[in-house]
mmCIF file of C-alpha atoms and ligand atoms in Angstrom:
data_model
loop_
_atom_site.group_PDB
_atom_site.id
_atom_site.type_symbol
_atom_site.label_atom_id
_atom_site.label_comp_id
_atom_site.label_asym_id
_atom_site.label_seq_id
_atom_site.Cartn_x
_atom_site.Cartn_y
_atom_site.Cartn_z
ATOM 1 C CA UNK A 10 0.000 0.000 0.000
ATOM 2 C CA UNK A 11 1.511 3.122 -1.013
ATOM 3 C CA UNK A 12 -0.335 5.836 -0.045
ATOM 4 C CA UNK A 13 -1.428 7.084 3.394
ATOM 5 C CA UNK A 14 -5.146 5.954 3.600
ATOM 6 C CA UNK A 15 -5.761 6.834 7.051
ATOM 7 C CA UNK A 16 -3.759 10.381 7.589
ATOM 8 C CA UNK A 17 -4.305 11.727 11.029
ATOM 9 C CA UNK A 18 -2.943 15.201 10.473
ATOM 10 C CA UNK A 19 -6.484 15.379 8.546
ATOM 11 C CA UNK A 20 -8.315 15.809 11.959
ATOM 12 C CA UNK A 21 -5.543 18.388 12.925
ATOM 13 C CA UNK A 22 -5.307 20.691 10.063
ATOM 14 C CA UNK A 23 -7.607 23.367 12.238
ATOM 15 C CA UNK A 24 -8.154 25.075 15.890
ATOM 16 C CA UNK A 25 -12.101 24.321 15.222
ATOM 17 C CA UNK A 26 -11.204 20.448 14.389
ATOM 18 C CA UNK A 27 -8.553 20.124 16.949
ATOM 19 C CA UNK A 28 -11.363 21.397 19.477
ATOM 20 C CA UNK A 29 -14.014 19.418 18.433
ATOM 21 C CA UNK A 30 -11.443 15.861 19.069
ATOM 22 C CA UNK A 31 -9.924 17.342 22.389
ATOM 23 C CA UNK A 32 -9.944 14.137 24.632
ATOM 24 C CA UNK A 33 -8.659 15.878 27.730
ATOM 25 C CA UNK A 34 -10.315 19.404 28.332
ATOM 26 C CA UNK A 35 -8.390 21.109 32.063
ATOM 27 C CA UNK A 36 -11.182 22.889 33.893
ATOM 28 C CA UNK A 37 -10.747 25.446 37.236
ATOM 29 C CA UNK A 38 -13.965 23.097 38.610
ATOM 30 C CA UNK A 39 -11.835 20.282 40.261
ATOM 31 C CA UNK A 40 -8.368 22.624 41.017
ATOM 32 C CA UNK A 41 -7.506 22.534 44.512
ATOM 33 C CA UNK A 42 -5.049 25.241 45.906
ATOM 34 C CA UNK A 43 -2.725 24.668 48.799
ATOM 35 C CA UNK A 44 -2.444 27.154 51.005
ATOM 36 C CA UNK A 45 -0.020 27.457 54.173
ATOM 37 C CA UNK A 46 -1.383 28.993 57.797
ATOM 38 C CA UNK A 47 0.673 30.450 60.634
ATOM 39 C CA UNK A 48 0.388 32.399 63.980
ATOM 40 C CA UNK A 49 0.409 36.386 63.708
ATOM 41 C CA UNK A 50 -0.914 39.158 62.005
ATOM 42 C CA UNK A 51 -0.387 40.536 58.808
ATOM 43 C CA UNK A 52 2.024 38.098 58.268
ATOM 44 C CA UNK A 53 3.032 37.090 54.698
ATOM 45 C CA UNK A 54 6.405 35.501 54.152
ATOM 46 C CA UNK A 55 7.473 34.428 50.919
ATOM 47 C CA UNK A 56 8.754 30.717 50.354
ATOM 48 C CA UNK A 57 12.175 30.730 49.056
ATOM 49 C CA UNK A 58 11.745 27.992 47.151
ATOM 50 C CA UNK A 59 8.519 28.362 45.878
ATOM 51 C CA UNK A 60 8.123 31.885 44.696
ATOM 52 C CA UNK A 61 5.119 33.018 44.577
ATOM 53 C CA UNK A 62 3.551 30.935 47.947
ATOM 54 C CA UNK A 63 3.671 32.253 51.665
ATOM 55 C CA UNK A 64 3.157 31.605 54.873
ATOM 56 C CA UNK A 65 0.056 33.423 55.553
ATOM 57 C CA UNK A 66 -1.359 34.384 59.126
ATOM 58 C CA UNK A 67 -5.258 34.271 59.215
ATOM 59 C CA UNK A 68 -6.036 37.898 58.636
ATOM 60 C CA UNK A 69 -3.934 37.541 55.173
ATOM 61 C CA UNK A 70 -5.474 33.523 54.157
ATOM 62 C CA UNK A 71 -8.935 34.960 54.490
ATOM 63 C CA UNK A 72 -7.641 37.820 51.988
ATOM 64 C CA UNK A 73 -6.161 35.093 50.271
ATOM 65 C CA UNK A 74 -9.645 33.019 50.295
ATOM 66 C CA UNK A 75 -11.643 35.898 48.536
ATOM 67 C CA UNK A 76 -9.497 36.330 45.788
ATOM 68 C CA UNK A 77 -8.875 32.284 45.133
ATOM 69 C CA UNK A 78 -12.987 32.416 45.440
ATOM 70 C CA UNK A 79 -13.009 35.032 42.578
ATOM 71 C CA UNK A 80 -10.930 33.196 40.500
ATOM 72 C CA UNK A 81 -13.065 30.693 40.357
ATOM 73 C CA UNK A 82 -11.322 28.163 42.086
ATOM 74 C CA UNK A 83 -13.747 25.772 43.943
ATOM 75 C CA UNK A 84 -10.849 24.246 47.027
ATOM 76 C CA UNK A 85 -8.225 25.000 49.384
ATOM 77 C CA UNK A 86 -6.024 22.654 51.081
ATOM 78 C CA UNK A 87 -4.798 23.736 54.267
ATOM 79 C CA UNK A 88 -1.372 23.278 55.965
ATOM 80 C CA UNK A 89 -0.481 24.662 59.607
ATOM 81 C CA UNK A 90 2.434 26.073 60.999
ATOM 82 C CA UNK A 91 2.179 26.083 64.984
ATOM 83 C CA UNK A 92 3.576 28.117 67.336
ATOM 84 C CA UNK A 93 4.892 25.513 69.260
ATOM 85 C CA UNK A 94 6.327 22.253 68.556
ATOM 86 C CA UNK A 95 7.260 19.082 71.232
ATOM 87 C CA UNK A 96 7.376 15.374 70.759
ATOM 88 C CA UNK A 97 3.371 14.127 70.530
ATOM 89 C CA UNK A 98 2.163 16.938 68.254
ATOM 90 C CA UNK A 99 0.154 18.326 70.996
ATOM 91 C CA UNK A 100 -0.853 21.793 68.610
ATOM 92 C CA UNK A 101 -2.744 19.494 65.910
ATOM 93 C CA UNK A 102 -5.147 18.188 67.744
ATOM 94 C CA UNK A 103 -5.412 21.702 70.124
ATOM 95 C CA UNK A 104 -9.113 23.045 69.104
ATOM 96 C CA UNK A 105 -7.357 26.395 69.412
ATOM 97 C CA UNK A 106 -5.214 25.338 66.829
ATOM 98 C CA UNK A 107 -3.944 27.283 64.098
ATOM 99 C CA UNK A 108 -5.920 25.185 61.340
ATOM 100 C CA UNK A 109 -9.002 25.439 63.260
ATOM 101 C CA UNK A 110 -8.941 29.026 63.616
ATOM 102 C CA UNK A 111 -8.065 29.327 59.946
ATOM 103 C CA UNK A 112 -10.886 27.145 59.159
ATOM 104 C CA UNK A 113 -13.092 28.381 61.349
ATOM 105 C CA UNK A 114 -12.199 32.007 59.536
ATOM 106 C CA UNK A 115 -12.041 31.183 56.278
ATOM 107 C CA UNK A 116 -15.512 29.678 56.327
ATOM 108 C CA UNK A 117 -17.324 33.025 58.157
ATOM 109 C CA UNK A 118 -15.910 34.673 55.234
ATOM 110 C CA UNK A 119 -16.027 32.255 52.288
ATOM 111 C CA UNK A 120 -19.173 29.992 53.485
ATOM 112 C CA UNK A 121 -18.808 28.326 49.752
ATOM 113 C CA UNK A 122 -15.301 27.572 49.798
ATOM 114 C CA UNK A 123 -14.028 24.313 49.877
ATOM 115 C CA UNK A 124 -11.839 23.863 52.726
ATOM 116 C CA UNK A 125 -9.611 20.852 53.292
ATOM 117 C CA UNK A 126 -7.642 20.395 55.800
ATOM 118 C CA UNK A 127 -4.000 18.224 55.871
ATOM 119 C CA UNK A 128 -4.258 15.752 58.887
ATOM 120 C CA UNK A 129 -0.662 14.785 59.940
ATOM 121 C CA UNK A 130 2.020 15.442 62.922
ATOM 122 C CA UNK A 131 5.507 16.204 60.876
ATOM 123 C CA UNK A 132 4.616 19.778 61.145
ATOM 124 C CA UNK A 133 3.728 19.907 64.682
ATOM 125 C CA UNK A 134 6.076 17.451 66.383
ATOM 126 C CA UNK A 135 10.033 18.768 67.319
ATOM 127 C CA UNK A 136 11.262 15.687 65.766
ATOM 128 C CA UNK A 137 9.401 16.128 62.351
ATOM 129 C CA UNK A 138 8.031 12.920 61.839
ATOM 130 C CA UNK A 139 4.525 12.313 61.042
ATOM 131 C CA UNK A 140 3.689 10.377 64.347
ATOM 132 C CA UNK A 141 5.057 9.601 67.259
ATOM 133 C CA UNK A 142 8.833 8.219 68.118
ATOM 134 C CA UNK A 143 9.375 4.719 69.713
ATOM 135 C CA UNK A 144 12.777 3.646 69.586
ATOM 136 C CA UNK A 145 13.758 5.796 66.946
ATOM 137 C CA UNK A 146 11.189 4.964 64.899
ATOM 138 C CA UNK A 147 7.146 6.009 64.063
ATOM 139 C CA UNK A 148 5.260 4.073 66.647
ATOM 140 C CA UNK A 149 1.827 3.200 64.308
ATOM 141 C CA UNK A 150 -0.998 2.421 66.466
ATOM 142 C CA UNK A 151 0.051 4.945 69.018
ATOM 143 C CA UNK A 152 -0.435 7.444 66.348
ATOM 144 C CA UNK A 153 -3.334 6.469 65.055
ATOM 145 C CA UNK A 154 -5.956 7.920 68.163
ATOM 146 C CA UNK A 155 -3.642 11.281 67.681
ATOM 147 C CA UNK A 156 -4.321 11.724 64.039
ATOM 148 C CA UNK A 157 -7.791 10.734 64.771
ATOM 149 C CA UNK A 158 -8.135 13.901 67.627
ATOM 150 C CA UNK A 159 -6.915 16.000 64.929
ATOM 151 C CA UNK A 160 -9.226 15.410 62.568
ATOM 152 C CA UNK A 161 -12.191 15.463 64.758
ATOM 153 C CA UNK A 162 -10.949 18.845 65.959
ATOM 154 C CA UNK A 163 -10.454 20.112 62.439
ATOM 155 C CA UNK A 164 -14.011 18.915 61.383
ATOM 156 C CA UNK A 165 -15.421 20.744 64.687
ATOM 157 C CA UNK A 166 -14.158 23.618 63.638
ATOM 158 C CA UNK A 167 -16.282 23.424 59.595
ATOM 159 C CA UNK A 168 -13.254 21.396 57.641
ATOM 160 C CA UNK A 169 -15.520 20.142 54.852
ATOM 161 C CA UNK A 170 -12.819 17.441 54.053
ATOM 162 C CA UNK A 171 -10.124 15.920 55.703
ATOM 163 C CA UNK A 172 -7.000 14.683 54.346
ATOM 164 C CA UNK A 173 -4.899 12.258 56.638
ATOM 165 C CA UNK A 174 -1.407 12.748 54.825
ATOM 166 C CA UNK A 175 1.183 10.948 57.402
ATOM 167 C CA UNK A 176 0.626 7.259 55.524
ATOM 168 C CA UNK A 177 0.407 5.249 59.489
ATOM 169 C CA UNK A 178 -1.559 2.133 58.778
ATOM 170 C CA UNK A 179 -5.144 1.525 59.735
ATOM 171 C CA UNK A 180 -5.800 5.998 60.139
ATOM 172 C CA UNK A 181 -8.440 6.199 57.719
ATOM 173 C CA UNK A 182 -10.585 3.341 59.473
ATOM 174 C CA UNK A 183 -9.496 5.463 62.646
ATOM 175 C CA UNK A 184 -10.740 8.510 61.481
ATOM 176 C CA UNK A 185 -14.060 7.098 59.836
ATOM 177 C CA UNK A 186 -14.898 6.077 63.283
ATOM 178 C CA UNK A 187 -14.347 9.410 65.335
ATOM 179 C CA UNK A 188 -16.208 11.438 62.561
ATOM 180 C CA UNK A 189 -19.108 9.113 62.849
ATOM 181 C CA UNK A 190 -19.341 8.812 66.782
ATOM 182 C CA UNK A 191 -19.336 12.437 66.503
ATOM 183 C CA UNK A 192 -21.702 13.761 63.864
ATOM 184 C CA UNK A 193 -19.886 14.101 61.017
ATOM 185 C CA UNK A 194 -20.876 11.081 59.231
ATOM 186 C CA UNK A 195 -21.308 13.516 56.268
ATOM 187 C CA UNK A 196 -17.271 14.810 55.990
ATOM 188 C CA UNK A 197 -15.709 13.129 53.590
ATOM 189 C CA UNK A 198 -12.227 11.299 53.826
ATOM 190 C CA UNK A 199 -9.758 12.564 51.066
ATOM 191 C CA UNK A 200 -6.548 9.887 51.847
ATOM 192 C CA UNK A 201 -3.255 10.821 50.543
ATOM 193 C CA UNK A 202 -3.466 6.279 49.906
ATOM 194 C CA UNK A 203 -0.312 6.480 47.752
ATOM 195 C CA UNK A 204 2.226 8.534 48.614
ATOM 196 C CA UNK A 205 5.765 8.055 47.994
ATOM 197 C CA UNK A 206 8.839 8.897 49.681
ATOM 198 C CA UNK A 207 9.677 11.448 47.323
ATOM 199 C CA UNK A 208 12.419 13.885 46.771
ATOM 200 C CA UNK A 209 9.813 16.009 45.623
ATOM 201 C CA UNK A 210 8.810 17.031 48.787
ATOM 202 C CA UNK A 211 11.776 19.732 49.516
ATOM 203 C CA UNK A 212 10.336 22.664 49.575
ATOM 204 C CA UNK A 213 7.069 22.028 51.212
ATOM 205 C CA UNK A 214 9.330 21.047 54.185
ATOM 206 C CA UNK A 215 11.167 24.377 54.451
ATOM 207 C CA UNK A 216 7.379 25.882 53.831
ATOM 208 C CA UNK A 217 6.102 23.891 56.815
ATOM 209 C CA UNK A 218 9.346 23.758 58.581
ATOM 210 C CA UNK A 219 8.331 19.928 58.883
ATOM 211 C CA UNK A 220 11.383 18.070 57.345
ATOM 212 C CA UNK A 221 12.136 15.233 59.725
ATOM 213 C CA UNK A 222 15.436 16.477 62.143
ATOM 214 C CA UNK A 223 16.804 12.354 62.012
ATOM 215 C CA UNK A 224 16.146 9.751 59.215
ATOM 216 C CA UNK A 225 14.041 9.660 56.599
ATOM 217 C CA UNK A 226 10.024 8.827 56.062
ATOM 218 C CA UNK A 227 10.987 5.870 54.097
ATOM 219 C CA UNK A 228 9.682 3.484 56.876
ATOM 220 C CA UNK A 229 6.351 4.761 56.034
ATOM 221 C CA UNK A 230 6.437 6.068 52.885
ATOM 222 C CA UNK A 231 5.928 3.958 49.894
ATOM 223 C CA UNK A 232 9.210 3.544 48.027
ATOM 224 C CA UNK A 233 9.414 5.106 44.526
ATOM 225 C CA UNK A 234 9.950 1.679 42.576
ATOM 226 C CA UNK A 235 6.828 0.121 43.824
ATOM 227 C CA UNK A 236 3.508 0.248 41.602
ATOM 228 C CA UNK A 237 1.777 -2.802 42.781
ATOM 229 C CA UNK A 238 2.180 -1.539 46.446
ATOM 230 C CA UNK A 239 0.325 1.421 45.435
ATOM 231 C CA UNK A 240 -2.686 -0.856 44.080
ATOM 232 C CA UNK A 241 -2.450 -2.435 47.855
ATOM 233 C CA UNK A 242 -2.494 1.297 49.364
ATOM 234 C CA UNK A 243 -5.332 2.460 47.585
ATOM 235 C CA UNK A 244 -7.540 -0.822 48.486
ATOM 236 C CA UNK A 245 -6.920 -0.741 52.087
ATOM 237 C CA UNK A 246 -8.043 2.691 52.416
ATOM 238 C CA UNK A 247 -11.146 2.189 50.280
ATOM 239 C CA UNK A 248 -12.260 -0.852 52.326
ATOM 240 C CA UNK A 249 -11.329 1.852 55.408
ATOM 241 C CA UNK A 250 -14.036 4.279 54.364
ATOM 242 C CA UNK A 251 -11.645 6.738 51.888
ATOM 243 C CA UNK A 252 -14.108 8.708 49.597
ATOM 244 C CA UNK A 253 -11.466 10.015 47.691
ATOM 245 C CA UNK A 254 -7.705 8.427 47.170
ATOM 246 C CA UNK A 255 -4.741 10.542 46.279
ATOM 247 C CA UNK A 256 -1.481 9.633 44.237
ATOM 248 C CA UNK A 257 1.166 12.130 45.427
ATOM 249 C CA UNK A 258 3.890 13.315 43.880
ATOM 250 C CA UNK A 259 1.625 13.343 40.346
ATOM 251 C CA UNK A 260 4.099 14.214 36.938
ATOM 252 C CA UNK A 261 6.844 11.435 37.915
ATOM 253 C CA UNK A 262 4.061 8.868 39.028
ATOM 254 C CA UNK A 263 1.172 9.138 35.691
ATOM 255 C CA UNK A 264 1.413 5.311 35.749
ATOM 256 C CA UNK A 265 0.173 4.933 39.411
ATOM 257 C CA UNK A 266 -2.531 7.806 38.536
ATOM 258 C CA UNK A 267 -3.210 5.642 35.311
ATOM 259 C CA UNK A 268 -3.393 2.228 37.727
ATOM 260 C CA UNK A 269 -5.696 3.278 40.461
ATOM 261 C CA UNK A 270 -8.021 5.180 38.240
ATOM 262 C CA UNK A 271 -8.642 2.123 35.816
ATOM 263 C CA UNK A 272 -9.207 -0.658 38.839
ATOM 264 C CA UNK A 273 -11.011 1.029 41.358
ATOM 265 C CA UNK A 274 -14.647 3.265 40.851
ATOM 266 C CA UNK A 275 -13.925 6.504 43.525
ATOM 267 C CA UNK A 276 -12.664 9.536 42.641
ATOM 268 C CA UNK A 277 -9.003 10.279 42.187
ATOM 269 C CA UNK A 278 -7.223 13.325 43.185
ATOM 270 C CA UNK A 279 -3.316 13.937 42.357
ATOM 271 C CA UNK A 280 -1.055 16.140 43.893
ATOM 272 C CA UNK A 281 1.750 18.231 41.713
ATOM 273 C CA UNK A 282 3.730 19.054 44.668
ATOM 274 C CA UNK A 283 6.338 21.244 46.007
ATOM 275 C CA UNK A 284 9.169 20.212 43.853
ATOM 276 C CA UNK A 285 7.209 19.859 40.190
ATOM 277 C CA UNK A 286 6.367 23.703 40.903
ATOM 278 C CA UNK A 287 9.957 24.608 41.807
ATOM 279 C CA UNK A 288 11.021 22.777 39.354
ATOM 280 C CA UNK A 289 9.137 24.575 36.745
ATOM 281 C CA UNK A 290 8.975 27.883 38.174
ATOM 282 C CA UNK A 291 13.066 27.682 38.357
ATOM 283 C CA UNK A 292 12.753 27.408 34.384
ATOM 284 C CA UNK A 293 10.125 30.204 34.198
ATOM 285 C CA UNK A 294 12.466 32.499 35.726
ATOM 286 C CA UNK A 295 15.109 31.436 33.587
ATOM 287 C CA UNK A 296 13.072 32.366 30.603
ATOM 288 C CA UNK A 297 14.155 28.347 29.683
ATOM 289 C CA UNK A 298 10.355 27.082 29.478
ATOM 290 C CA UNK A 299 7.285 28.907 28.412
ATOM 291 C CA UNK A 300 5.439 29.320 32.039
ATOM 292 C CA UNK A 301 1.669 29.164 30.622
ATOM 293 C CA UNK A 302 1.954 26.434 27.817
ATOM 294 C CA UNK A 303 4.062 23.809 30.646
ATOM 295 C CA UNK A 304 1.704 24.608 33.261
ATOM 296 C CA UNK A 305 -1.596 24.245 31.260
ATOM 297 C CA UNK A 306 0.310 20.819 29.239
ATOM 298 C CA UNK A 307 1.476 19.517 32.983
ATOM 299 C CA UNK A 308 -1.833 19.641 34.509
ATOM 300 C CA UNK A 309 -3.741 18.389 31.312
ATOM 301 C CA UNK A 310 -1.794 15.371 31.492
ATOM 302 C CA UNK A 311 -2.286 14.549 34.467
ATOM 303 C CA UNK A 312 -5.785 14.764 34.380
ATOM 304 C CA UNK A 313 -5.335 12.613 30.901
ATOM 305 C CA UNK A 314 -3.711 10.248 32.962
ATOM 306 C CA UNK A 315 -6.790 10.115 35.398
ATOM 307 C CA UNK A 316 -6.708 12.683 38.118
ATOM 308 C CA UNK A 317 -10.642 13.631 38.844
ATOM 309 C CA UNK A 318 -8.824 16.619 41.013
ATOM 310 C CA UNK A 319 -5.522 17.965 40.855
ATOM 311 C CA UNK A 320 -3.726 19.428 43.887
ATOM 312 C CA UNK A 321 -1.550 22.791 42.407
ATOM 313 C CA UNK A 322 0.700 25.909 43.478
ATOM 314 C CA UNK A 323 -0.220 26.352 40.202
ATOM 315 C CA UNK A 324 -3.632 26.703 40.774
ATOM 316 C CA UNK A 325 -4.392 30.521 40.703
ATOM 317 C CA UNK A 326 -1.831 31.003 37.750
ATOM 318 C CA UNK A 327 -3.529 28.469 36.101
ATOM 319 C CA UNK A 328 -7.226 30.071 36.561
ATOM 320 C CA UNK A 329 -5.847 32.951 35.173
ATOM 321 C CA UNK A 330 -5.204 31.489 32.070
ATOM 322 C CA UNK A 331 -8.177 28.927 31.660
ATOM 323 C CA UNK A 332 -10.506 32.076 31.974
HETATM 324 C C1 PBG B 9 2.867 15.986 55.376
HETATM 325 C C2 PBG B 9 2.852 16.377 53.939
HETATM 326 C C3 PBG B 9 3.925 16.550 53.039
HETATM 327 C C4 PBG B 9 3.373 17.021 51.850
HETATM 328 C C5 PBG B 9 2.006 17.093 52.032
HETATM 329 N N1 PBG B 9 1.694 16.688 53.322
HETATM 330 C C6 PBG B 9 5.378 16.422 53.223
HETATM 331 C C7 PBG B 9 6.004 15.160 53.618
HETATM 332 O O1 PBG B 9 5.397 14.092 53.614
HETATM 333 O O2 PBG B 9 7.170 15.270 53.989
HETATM 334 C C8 PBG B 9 4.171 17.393 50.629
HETATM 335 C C9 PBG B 9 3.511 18.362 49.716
HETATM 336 C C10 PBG B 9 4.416 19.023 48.740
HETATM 337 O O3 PBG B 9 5.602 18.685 48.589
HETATM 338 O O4 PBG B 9 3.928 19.943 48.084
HETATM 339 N N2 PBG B 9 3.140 14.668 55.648
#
């Protein structure tokens, strides 16, 4: 056969045509934007290492709030930053909290706002990891009622979701069973199910001052390598009462997204985190990469590869440009 029967430039040869085959179309409707809270007033410190994100104290994340609202941008995802730190975590499950008061803000002001809330210890205990120490090492079940006070506090205070993000085993059964003994039967569980022991995670720990102060998070972490794992992961939580299961980091790890959305029927959220937006914004600065076509091409492929919601410092950037 000599000539080309089938071409497939032919349904390419327009912007009308190209439109009218798009497979994967981004949309601000299922964009969540992190957002990090902590103690003072009027405080907004830049993250050196992620340009354009801050450490915000209430006053300035409600600020913050109305103009992600505006933008059209249905979700937040908040991270605290305590005032005080010691070896159980005590500030994240403190009803006083700084996430509770932020939520507890954010909603007077932005009653339609999505606000979910990170459950974990690394930011809140001196050590850094995200439970508590036994012999050097993250003692599981003892963690378990702790993350479980923290969410109940956070849902107390209006969290709409929580997010248990510290990867102990058996937390998302834990938490299932505080929310319904107390009422909130109706807030949904977002699990970070897989979630690596990335690399990827190096700015987000100077942003949270939460990078562990001895060893690594490998020993609960899931190792970079492992895909069938992940499978594992996201089952476990499902049978546990998840809602919604998260593959974190999300550019480096399309296969896992790809996996878990093709053999299991709940939503799937993915996380571009810290170190895909440093990353980029690095080359944006450089003037080495074209900042709106990478960001808009990043995030459409990861939804192509089967993220329901993507997790972004891109977010508001992003919104800008879908409008
Ligand atoms: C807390 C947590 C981390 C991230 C989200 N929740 C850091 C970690 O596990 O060390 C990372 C998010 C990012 O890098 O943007 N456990």
């Amino acid at each position: 056969m000599q000539k080309p029967y089938y071409r497939p430039r032919r349904l390419r040869a327009n912007k009308t045509i190209r439109s009218m085959v798009c497979e994967t179309r981004l949309s601000l409707t299922n964009l969540i934007y992190p957002l990090f809270v902590c103690p003072g007033k009027t405080v907004k410190r830049e993250i050196t290492s992620m340009p354009g994100n801050f450490n915000l104290s209430i006053d300035q994340i409600v600020e913050e709030c109305h103009q992600v609202s505006s933008l059209g941008i249905p979700a937040v995802l908040l991270f605290g930053i305590p005032t005080s730190k010691d070896k159980m975590g005590a500030s994240a499950y403190d009803e006083n909290g700084i996430v509770p008061s932020a939520v507890r803000a954010i909603k007077l002001a932005e009653p339609h706002l999505l606000v979910i809330t990170d459950v974990c210890l690394c930011g809140y205990t001196d050590h850094g990891h995200c439970g508590v120490l036994h012999n050097g090492d993250v003692d599981n079940d003892a963690t378990l009622d702790l993350l479980a006070k923290t969410a109940l506090v956070h849902a107390r205070a209006g969290a709409d979701l929580i997010a248990p993000s510290d990867m102990m085993d058996g937390r998302v059964a834990a938490i299932r069973e505080i929310l319904d003994s107390s009422g909130f039967e109706q807030t949904p569980i977002l699990s970070y199910a897989a979630k690596y022991a990335s690399a990827f995670y190096g700015p987000f720990r100077e942003a949270a001052s939460s990078a562990p102060k001895a060893g690594d998070r490998k020993s609960y972490q899931m190792d970079p390598g492992n895909q069938r794992e992940a499978i594992r992961e996201v089952a476990l939580d499902i049978e546990e009462g998840a809602d919604i299961i998260m593959v974190k980091p999300a550019m480096p790890y399309l296969d896992i997204i790809f996996r878990v959305k093709s053999e299991f029927s709940v939503p799937v959220a993915a996380y571009q985190v810290s170190g895909e937006y440093a990353s980029l914004t690095a080359a944006h600065k450089n003037g080495w990469l074209d900042q709106k076509n990478t960001i808009i091409e990043s995030l459409t492929c990861i939804k192509r590869a089967g993220a329901d919601w993507i997790i972004t410092y891109f977010a508001k950037i992003a919104a800008q440009y879908l409008r």
